GROMACS .gro file of C-alpha atoms in nm:
model
  380
    1MET     CA    1   0.000   0.000   0.000
    2GLY     CA    2   0.100   0.363  -0.034
    3GLY     CA    3   0.271   0.522   0.261
    4GLU     CA    4   0.126   0.873   0.242
    5THR     CA    5  -0.063   1.022   0.534
    6VAL     CA    6  -0.439   1.002   0.574
    7ARG     CA    7  -0.588   1.268   0.799
    8LEU     CA    8  -0.915   1.312   0.983
    9ASP     CA    9  -1.037   1.671   0.949
   10GLY     CA   10  -1.350   1.696   1.164
   11ASN     CA   11  -1.561   1.410   1.029
   12THR     CA   12  -1.396   1.416   0.686
   13LEU     CA   13  -1.130   1.167   0.582
   14VAL     CA   14  -0.864   1.344   0.375
   15LEU     CA   15  -0.665   1.105   0.157
   16PRO     CA   16  -0.354   1.204  -0.043
   17GLY     CA   17  -0.423   1.420  -0.348
   18GLY     CA   18  -0.695   1.620  -0.173
   19VAL     CA   19  -0.951   1.338  -0.180
   20GLY     CA   20  -1.224   1.396   0.079
   21VAL     CA   21  -1.470   1.130   0.200
   22ARG     CA   22  -1.764   1.203   0.429
   23PHE     CA   23  -2.015   0.953   0.567
   24ILE     CA   24  -2.370   1.089   0.552
   25ARG     CA   25  -2.674   0.974   0.750
   26THR     CA   26  -2.988   0.930   0.544
   27LEU     CA   27  -3.331   0.771   0.519
   28ARG     CA   28  -3.358   0.398   0.464
   29LEU     CA   29  -3.588   0.328   0.172
   30PRO     CA   30  -3.853   0.058   0.146
   31GLU     CA   31  -3.740  -0.259  -0.027
   32GLN     CA   32  -3.976  -0.234  -0.320
   33GLY     CA   33  -3.957  -0.007  -0.622
   34THR     CA   34  -3.694   0.234  -0.751
   35HIS     CA   35  -3.657   0.563  -0.568
   36PRO     CA   36  -3.495   0.905  -0.609
   37LEU     CA   37  -3.196   0.986  -0.389
   38PRO     CA   38  -3.287   1.060  -0.026
   39PRO     CA   39  -3.133   1.369   0.135
   40GLY     CA   40  -2.855   1.387   0.387
   41LEU     CA   41  -2.942   1.413   0.757
   42GLY     CA   42  -2.598   1.520   0.875
   43GLU     CA   43  -2.259   1.353   0.902
   44PHE     CA   44  -2.177   1.044   1.103
   45PRO     CA   45  -1.925   1.127   1.376
   46VAL     CA   46  -1.588   0.971   1.291
   47ARG     CA   47  -1.312   0.895   1.539
   48ARG     CA   48  -0.961   0.752   1.508
   49VAL     CA   49  -0.933   0.396   1.640
   50ALA     CA   50  -0.588   0.467   1.783
   51ASP     CA   51  -0.732   0.734   2.012
   52TYR     CA   52  -0.921   0.453   2.191
   53ALA     CA   53  -0.657   0.180   2.172
   54ASP     CA   54  -0.741   0.051   2.521
   55SER     CA   55  -1.117   0.042   2.459
   56VAL     CA   56  -1.151  -0.128   2.120
   57PRO     CA   57  -1.109  -0.499   2.042
   58GLU     CA   58  -0.751  -0.597   1.966
   59GLU     CA   59  -0.839  -0.683   1.606
   60TRP     CA   60  -0.967  -0.329   1.549
   61ALA     CA   61  -0.649  -0.183   1.694
   62LYS     CA   62  -0.444  -0.396   1.452
   63ARG     CA   63  -0.648  -0.279   1.155
   64GLY     CA   64  -0.626   0.082   1.262
   65GLY     CA   65  -0.826   0.338   1.068
   66VAL     CA   66  -1.139   0.506   1.197
   67MET     CA   67  -1.479   0.413   1.338
   68LEU     CA   68  -1.831   0.551   1.328
   69PRO     CA   69  -2.161   0.452   1.495
   70MET     CA   70  -2.456   0.303   1.304
   71TYR     CA   71  -2.790   0.171   1.421
   72LEU     CA   72  -2.917  -0.164   1.301
   73ARG     CA   73  -3.070  -0.110   0.954
   74GLU     CA   74  -2.953   0.251   0.942
   75ALA     CA   75  -2.861   0.373   0.592
   76MET     CA   76  -2.569   0.586   0.475
   77TRP     CA   77  -2.420   0.740   0.165
   78LEU     CA   78  -2.063   0.845   0.092
   79SER     CA   79  -1.986   1.198  -0.024
   80PHE     CA   80  -1.667   1.261  -0.227
   81SER     CA   81  -1.457   1.560  -0.322
   82ALA     CA   82  -1.117   1.588  -0.492
   83THR     CA   83  -0.884   1.869  -0.591
   84GLU     CA   84  -0.718   1.649  -0.857
   85PRO     CA   85  -0.839   1.340  -1.048
   86ALA     CA   86  -0.838   1.024  -0.840
   87ALA     CA   87  -0.956   0.664  -0.862
   88LEU     CA   88  -1.118   0.553  -0.537
   89GLN     CA   89  -1.191   0.192  -0.447
   90ILE     CA   90  -1.474   0.125  -0.199
   91GLY     CA   91  -1.500  -0.211  -0.028
   92VAL     CA   92  -1.782  -0.347   0.190
   93GLY     CA   93  -1.638  -0.633   0.391
   94LYS     CA   94  -1.353  -0.641   0.134
   95VAL     CA   95  -1.598  -0.694  -0.152
   96CYS     CA   96  -1.577  -0.418  -0.413
   97ALA     CA   97  -1.899  -0.215  -0.408
   98VAL     CA   98  -1.856  -0.134  -0.778
   99SER     CA   99  -1.750  -0.466  -0.935
  100GLY     CA  100  -1.861  -0.720  -0.674
  101LYS     CA  101  -1.515  -0.881  -0.697
  102PRO     CA  102  -1.280  -0.951  -0.402
  103TRP     CA  103  -1.075  -0.658  -0.273
  104SER     CA  104  -0.768  -0.588  -0.485
  105ASP     CA  105  -0.455  -0.375  -0.449
  106ARG     CA  106  -0.476  -0.293  -0.820
  107LEU     CA  107  -0.720  -0.100  -1.031
  108GLY     CA  108  -0.919  -0.311  -1.274
  109ARG     CA  109  -1.116  -0.222  -1.584
  110ASP     CA  110  -1.295  -0.543  -1.680
  111PRO     CA  111  -1.498  -0.492  -1.471
  112GLN     CA  112  -1.413  -0.145  -1.337
  113ASN     CA  113  -1.347  -0.169  -0.963
  114TYR     CA  114  -1.337   0.198  -0.863
  115VAL     CA  115  -1.515   0.531  -0.896
  116VAL     CA  116  -1.358   0.832  -1.067
  117LEU     CA  117  -1.326   1.157  -0.873
  118PRO     CA  118  -1.434   1.431  -0.894
  119LYS     CA  119  -1.678   1.304  -1.160
  120GLN     CA  120  -1.852   1.078  -0.904
  121PRO     CA  121  -1.984   1.312  -0.631
  122TRP     CA  122  -2.131   1.040  -0.408
  123LEU     CA  123  -2.216   0.673  -0.375
  124ASP     CA  124  -2.529   0.547  -0.197
  125GLY     CA  125  -2.487   0.172  -0.238
  126ILE     CA  126  -2.360  -0.122  -0.441
  127ASN     CA  127  -2.367  -0.120  -0.820
  128SER     CA  128  -2.681  -0.277  -0.966
  129GLY     CA  129  -2.631  -0.128  -1.315
  130GLN     CA  130  -2.870   0.044  -1.556
  131GLY     CA  131  -2.841   0.371  -1.368
  132THR     CA  132  -2.924   0.224  -1.025
  133ILE     CA  133  -2.764   0.122  -0.697
  134ARG     CA  134  -2.877  -0.079  -0.391
  135GLN     CA  135  -2.871   0.130  -0.073
  136PHE     CA  136  -2.605   0.074   0.196
  137VAL     CA  137  -2.773  -0.054   0.516
  138ALA     CA  138  -2.598  -0.156   0.842
  139VAL     CA  139  -2.638  -0.513   0.974
  140PRO     CA  140  -2.440  -0.718   1.228
  141LEU     CA  141  -2.199  -0.988   1.118
  142GLY     CA  142  -2.299  -1.347   1.176
  143LEU     CA  143  -2.640  -1.353   1.009
  144GLY     CA  144  -2.515  -1.379   0.652
  145ALA     CA  145  -2.709  -1.063   0.556
  146THR     CA  146  -2.406  -0.848   0.464
  147VAL     CA  147  -2.285  -0.809   0.106
  148GLU     CA  148  -1.968  -0.983   0.221
  149GLY     CA  149  -2.161  -1.282   0.354
  150GLN     CA  150  -2.382  -1.318   0.048
  151VAL     CA  151  -2.102  -1.283  -0.207
  152THR     CA  152  -1.821  -1.477  -0.033
  153GLY     CA  153  -2.011  -1.708   0.203
  154GLU     CA  154  -1.808  -1.574   0.498
  155GLU     CA  155  -1.824  -1.272   0.729
  156THR     CA  156  -1.475  -1.201   0.860
  157HIS     CA  157  -1.405  -0.835   0.780
  158GLY     CA  158  -1.715  -0.616   0.796
  159GLY     CA  159  -1.681  -0.238   0.784
  160ILE     CA  160  -1.583  -0.026   0.484
  161GLN     CA  161  -1.248  -0.018   0.305
  162LEU     CA  162  -1.114   0.278   0.106
  163GLN     CA  163  -0.811   0.295  -0.125
  164ASN     CA  164  -0.720   0.573  -0.368
  165PHE     CA  165  -0.491   0.604  -0.670
  166ALA     CA  166  -0.357   0.922  -0.830
  167LEU     CA  167  -0.281   0.980  -1.197
  168ASN     CA  168   0.069   0.873  -1.291
  169ASP     CA  169   0.333   1.147  -1.301
  170THR     CA  170   0.304   1.209  -1.676
  171GLU     CA  171  -0.076   1.226  -1.680
  172LEU     CA  172  -0.089   1.438  -1.366
  173ALA     CA  173   0.154   1.692  -1.514
  174ARG     CA  174  -0.054   1.702  -1.835
  175TRP     CA  175  -0.376   1.751  -1.635
  176ARG     CA  176  -0.222   2.033  -1.430
  177ARG     CA  177  -0.106   2.215  -1.745
  178ALA     CA  178  -0.453   2.185  -1.896
  179GLU     CA  179  -0.613   2.311  -1.573
  180GLU     CA  180  -0.380   2.610  -1.564
  181GLU     CA  181  -0.465   2.696  -1.925
  182ARG     CA  182  -0.835   2.660  -1.850
  183ARG     CA  183  -0.802   2.881  -1.541
  184ARG     CA  184  -0.621   3.152  -1.737
  185ALA     CA  185  -0.879   3.141  -2.015
  186ALA     CA  186  -1.162   3.165  -1.763
  187GLU     CA  187  -0.995   3.459  -1.589
  188ALA     CA  188  -0.946   3.639  -1.921
  189GLU     CA  189  -1.312   3.582  -2.007
  190ARG     CA  190  -1.417   3.710  -1.666
  191VAL     CA  191  -1.210   4.028  -1.703
  192ARG     CA  192  -1.350   4.081  -2.052
  193ALA     CA  193  -1.707   4.036  -1.927
  194ILE     CA  194  -1.653   4.282  -1.641
  195SER     CA  195  -1.520   4.546  -1.878
  196TYR     CA  196  -1.848   4.540  -2.074
  197ALA     CA  197  -2.086   4.478  -1.784
  198PRO     CA  198  -2.311   4.751  -1.638
  199MET     CA  199  -2.240   4.877  -1.288
  200PRO     CA  200  -2.366   4.626  -1.030
  201SER     CA  201  -2.652   4.703  -0.794
  202PRO     CA  202  -2.569   4.764  -0.428
  203PRO     CA  203  -2.534   4.441  -0.228
  204PRO     CA  204  -2.836   4.325  -0.026
  205ALA     CA  205  -2.859   4.452   0.329
  206PHE     CA  206  -2.713   4.236   0.608
  207GLY     CA  207  -2.527   4.019   0.357
  208ALA     CA  208  -2.835   3.825   0.248
  209PRO     CA  209  -2.748   3.540   0.008
  210ALA     CA  210  -2.822   3.580  -0.358
  211PRO     CA  211  -3.143   3.413  -0.480
  212GLY     CA  212  -3.086   3.044  -0.548
  213SER     CA  213  -2.752   3.035  -0.365
  214ALA     CA  214  -2.868   2.803  -0.087
  215ALA     CA  215  -2.774   2.440  -0.152
  216PRO     CA  216  -3.021   2.163  -0.067
  217PRO     CA  217  -2.933   1.961   0.241
  218GLY     CA  218  -2.687   1.679   0.193
  219TYR     CA  219  -2.675   1.662  -0.186
  220GLY     CA  220  -2.663   2.013  -0.340
  221ALA     CA  221  -2.328   2.099  -0.492
  222PRO     CA  222  -2.049   1.856  -0.398
  223PRO     CA  223  -1.860   1.985  -0.094
  224SER     CA  224  -1.552   2.194  -0.149
  225ALA     CA  225  -1.227   2.004  -0.114
  226PRO     CA  226  -1.137   1.973   0.253
  227GLY     CA  227  -0.818   2.113   0.391
  228LEU     CA  228  -0.533   1.909   0.520
  229GLY     CA  229  -0.598   1.995   0.884
  230GLY     CA  230  -0.655   1.744   1.157
  231PRO     CA  231  -0.424   1.483   1.303
  232PRO     CA  232  -0.281   1.208   1.085
  233LEU     CA  233  -0.414   0.859   1.142
  234PRO     CA  234  -0.154   0.648   1.323
  235ALA     CA  235  -0.025   0.327   1.174
  236PRO     CA  236  -0.241   0.019   1.241
  237GLY     CA  237  -0.183  -0.120   1.588
  238SER     CA  238  -0.008   0.190   1.727
  239ALA     CA  239  -0.140   0.351   2.042
  240ALA     CA  240  -0.261   0.709   2.049
  241PRO     CA  241  -0.023   0.965   2.202
  242GLY     CA  242  -0.092   0.995   2.571
  243SER     CA  243  -0.307   0.682   2.595
  244SER     CA  244  -0.255   0.474   2.905
  245ALA     CA  245  -0.039   0.164   2.864
  246ARG     CA  246  -0.229  -0.165   2.862
  247LEU     CA  247  -0.172  -0.384   3.166
  248PHE     CA  248  -0.024  -0.724   3.097
  249GLY     CA  249  -0.299  -0.984   3.062
  250GLN     CA  250  -0.574  -0.719   3.065
  251ARG     CA  251  -0.884  -0.853   2.895
  252ARG     CA  252  -0.983  -0.676   2.577
  253PRO     CA  253  -1.340  -0.543   2.559
  254HIS     CA  254  -1.580  -0.716   2.324
  255ALA     CA  255  -1.767  -0.519   2.059
  256LYS     CA  256  -2.018  -0.635   1.801
  257ALA     CA  257  -1.877  -0.620   1.449
  258MET     CA  258  -2.103  -0.470   1.183
  259GLY     CA  259  -2.103  -0.464   0.805
  260LEU     CA  260  -2.315  -0.334   0.519
  261GLY     CA  261  -2.606  -0.514   0.360
  262VAL     CA  262  -2.841  -0.357   0.107
  263GLY     CA  263  -3.180  -0.197   0.096
  264ASP     CA  264  -3.374  -0.136  -0.219
  265THR     CA  265  -3.297   0.035  -0.546
  266MET     CA  266  -3.219   0.402  -0.613
  267ARG     CA  267  -3.160   0.591  -0.934
  268GLN     CA  268  -2.788   0.667  -0.934
  269GLU     CA  269  -2.520   0.616  -1.199
  270ILE     CA  270  -2.170   0.489  -1.132
  271PHE     CA  271  -1.969   0.652  -1.407
  272LYS     CA  272  -1.736   0.469  -1.641
  273ASP     CA  273  -1.376   0.589  -1.647
  274ASP     CA  274  -1.299   0.764  -1.976
  275ARG     CA  275  -0.921   0.748  -1.923
  276PRO     CA  276  -0.707   0.445  -2.016
  277LEU     CA  277  -0.614   0.229  -1.719
  278GLN     CA  278  -0.247   0.311  -1.783
  279ALA     CA  279  -0.318   0.675  -1.689
  280TRP     CA  280  -0.333   0.580  -1.322
  281SER     CA  281  -0.052   0.500  -1.082
  282VAL     CA  282   0.016   0.132  -1.024
  283GLN     CA  283   0.053   0.174  -0.647
  284PRO     CA  284  -0.223   0.318  -0.426
  285SER     CA  285  -0.159   0.646  -0.249
  286ALA     CA  286  -0.324   0.528   0.072
  287ARG     CA  287  -0.584   0.294   0.213
  288LEU     CA  288  -0.802   0.292   0.524
  289PHE     CA  289  -1.034   0.062   0.722
  290VAL     CA  290  -1.360   0.211   0.851
  291HIS     CA  291  -1.513   0.017   1.143
  292LEU     CA  292  -1.890   0.029   1.200
  293VAL     CA  293  -1.987   0.036   1.567
  294THR     CA  294  -2.322  -0.023   1.739
  295PRO     CA  295  -2.447   0.277   1.944
  296PRO     CA  296  -2.403   0.098   2.283
  297ASP     CA  297  -2.045   0.001   2.194
  298TRP     CA  298  -1.980   0.353   2.064
  299GLN     CA  299  -2.082   0.507   2.396
  300ARG     CA  300  -1.876   0.254   2.593
  301ILE     CA  301  -1.567   0.304   2.375
  302THR     CA  302  -1.575   0.681   2.326
  303GLY     CA  303  -1.789   0.807   2.614
  304GLU     CA  304  -2.008   0.985   2.358
  305ALA     CA  305  -2.374   0.921   2.286
  306ALA     CA  306  -2.442   0.814   1.928
  307PRO     CA  307  -2.658   1.047   1.717
  308PRO     CA  308  -3.033   0.988   1.742
  309SER     CA  309  -3.193   0.748   1.497
  310PRO     CA  310  -3.286   0.915   1.163
  311VAL     CA  311  -3.620   1.091   1.133
  312ASP     CA  312  -3.926   0.885   1.044
  313ARG     CA  313  -3.958   0.849   0.665
  314LYS     CA  314  -4.331   0.921   0.654
  315ALA     CA  315  -4.287   1.240   0.855
  316TYR     CA  316  -4.002   1.353   0.632
  317THR     CA  317  -4.205   1.315   0.313
  318ALA     CA  318  -4.517   1.467   0.469
  319ALA     CA  319  -4.312   1.775   0.562
  320GLY     CA  320  -4.238   1.837   0.195
  321LEU     CA  321  -3.861   1.811   0.229
  322PRO     CA  322  -3.662   1.741  -0.090
  323TRP     CA  323  -3.545   1.426  -0.266
  324PHE     CA  324  -3.292   1.431  -0.550
  325ASP     CA  325  -3.215   1.292  -0.894
  326TYR     CA  326  -2.867   1.329  -1.045
  327PHE     CA  327  -2.790   1.274  -1.412
  328ASP     CA  328  -2.487   1.344  -1.632
  329SER     CA  329  -2.568   1.312  -2.000
  330ASP     CA  330  -2.197   1.321  -2.094
  331ALA     CA  331  -2.103   1.020  -1.879
  332THR     CA  332  -2.153   0.645  -1.926
  333ASP     CA  333  -2.299   0.428  -1.652
  334LEU     CA  334  -2.127   0.100  -1.563
  335ALA     CA  335  -2.291  -0.231  -1.644
  336PRO     CA  336  -2.445  -0.436  -1.359
  337ALA     CA  337  -2.192  -0.613  -1.138
  338GLU     CA  338  -2.265  -0.984  -1.180
  339PRO     CA  339  -2.147  -1.097  -0.830
  340LEU     CA  340  -2.380  -0.836  -0.674
  341ALA     CA  341  -2.687  -0.929  -0.880
  342ASN     CA  342  -2.824  -1.182  -0.631
  343VAL     CA  343  -2.759  -0.988  -0.309
  344THR     CA  344  -3.092  -0.974  -0.125
  345PRO     CA  345  -3.206  -0.686   0.098
  346VAL     CA  346  -3.176  -0.696   0.476
  347GLY     CA  347  -3.554  -0.724   0.507
  348ASP     CA  348  -3.532  -1.076   0.363
  349TRP     CA  349  -3.306  -1.169   0.655
  350LEU     CA  350  -3.448  -0.964   0.942
  351GLY     CA  351  -3.811  -0.913   0.841
  352ASP     CA  352  -3.985  -0.597   0.723
  353ASP     CA  353  -4.008  -0.318   0.981
  354HIS     CA  354  -4.131  -0.040   0.750
  355GLU     CA  355  -4.441   0.161   0.816
  356PRO     CA  356  -4.664   0.221   0.512
  357TRP     CA  357  -4.459   0.416   0.259
  358GLN     CA  358  -4.565   0.759   0.137
  359ASN     CA  359  -4.403   0.845  -0.195
  360PRO     CA  360  -4.268   1.199  -0.243
  361THR     CA  361  -4.467   1.424  -0.471
  362PRO     CA  362  -4.310   1.517  -0.808
  363GLY     CA  363  -4.239   1.868  -0.680
  364GLN     CA  364  -4.027   1.731  -0.396
  365VAL     CA  365  -3.777   1.566  -0.633
  366HIS     CA  366  -3.498   1.809  -0.729
  367HIS     CA  367  -3.299   1.731  -1.044
  368LEU     CA  368  -2.925   1.785  -1.006
  369GLY     CA  369  -2.663   1.774  -1.280
  370ASP     CA  370  -2.895   1.889  -1.561
  371LYS     CA  371  -2.707   2.083  -1.829
  372GLY     CA  372  -2.998   2.297  -1.945
  373LYS     CA  373  -3.269   2.240  -2.200
  374PRO     CA  374  -3.156   2.171  -2.558
  375VAL     CA  375  -3.179   2.453  -2.816
  376GLU     CA  376  -3.328   2.330  -3.143
  377ASP     CA  377  -3.216   2.446  -3.485
  378GLY     CA  378  -3.471   2.559  -3.745
  379GLU     CA  379  -3.494   2.643  -4.113
  380TRP     CA  380  -3.250   2.914  -4.230
   0.00000   0.00000   0.00000
């Protein structure tokens, strides 16, 4: 693996190359039908495992990384940002969420086993192809309900795995030159536009935002690239600075391991890479293990209460809050991942606990990524 530093900046993981990953709480959808994208309900709190080396199971300490709390059957989506192009692999129990293949230290193209940043702004679940995904939903290990259990027949890893690759040196230098030329051209166009523009009106009183400037919760515009603040994540197995030394023979606490199963289907594309595979570095820049923790274990380990369970789905829809569709007409969606085709939702394993579902009205679904209506030519 790559040896570069991964940092935790607030609740954002910052991987080398300015890649940011946030874990977003959301509504779990019913396991029938195909739905628009549910909104974000705030970030999951994320903590470094090494800061609690004496409170986590020994296996977690060896794997290192970070941890976050999830309720049984709670759903999440991953939000991405990047200052430079990157290829990001996402594993669920060391099964690739994009290809359905076993975790690999190499990028693959047939099938593609990564998402391309910043083109891919988020990922809500495993690849089911034809412009859809199956929602990420938390379940305990041992039932066979996780993606890992259904694809491999075993549940030994759980959690989420992340690994990113940068462009190779030649391609990165070429991209940076092109970006600099684009920036200069845009600046020249801006200066030219200002020179011919009428005098602007006075700014609104009290600094009120311009109409339309407010982003919808959770989805909106992809977040700006995070800074490089925050402490680096220690190497797996290392103790946090200042943590008390473990007494010889001290019994390690037990914690329930969790993984990700799936809910039902959402409309979301996973975009095909339009660069040749050779454009990317052979070695990853960094990788990270994300442990999923039950709320009782989270409070015992960290001393913090887990966030409250997400708001009731019926109440959310009845309040008229937004849902989202995202479409990029210039991108190509990946084909269905064959190993993931037969993964069944957690309701098939644990039973259905949904209240009657109230679909959002058409006006509640906001379309993101549209490039404007086409302009038709006529007779000249």
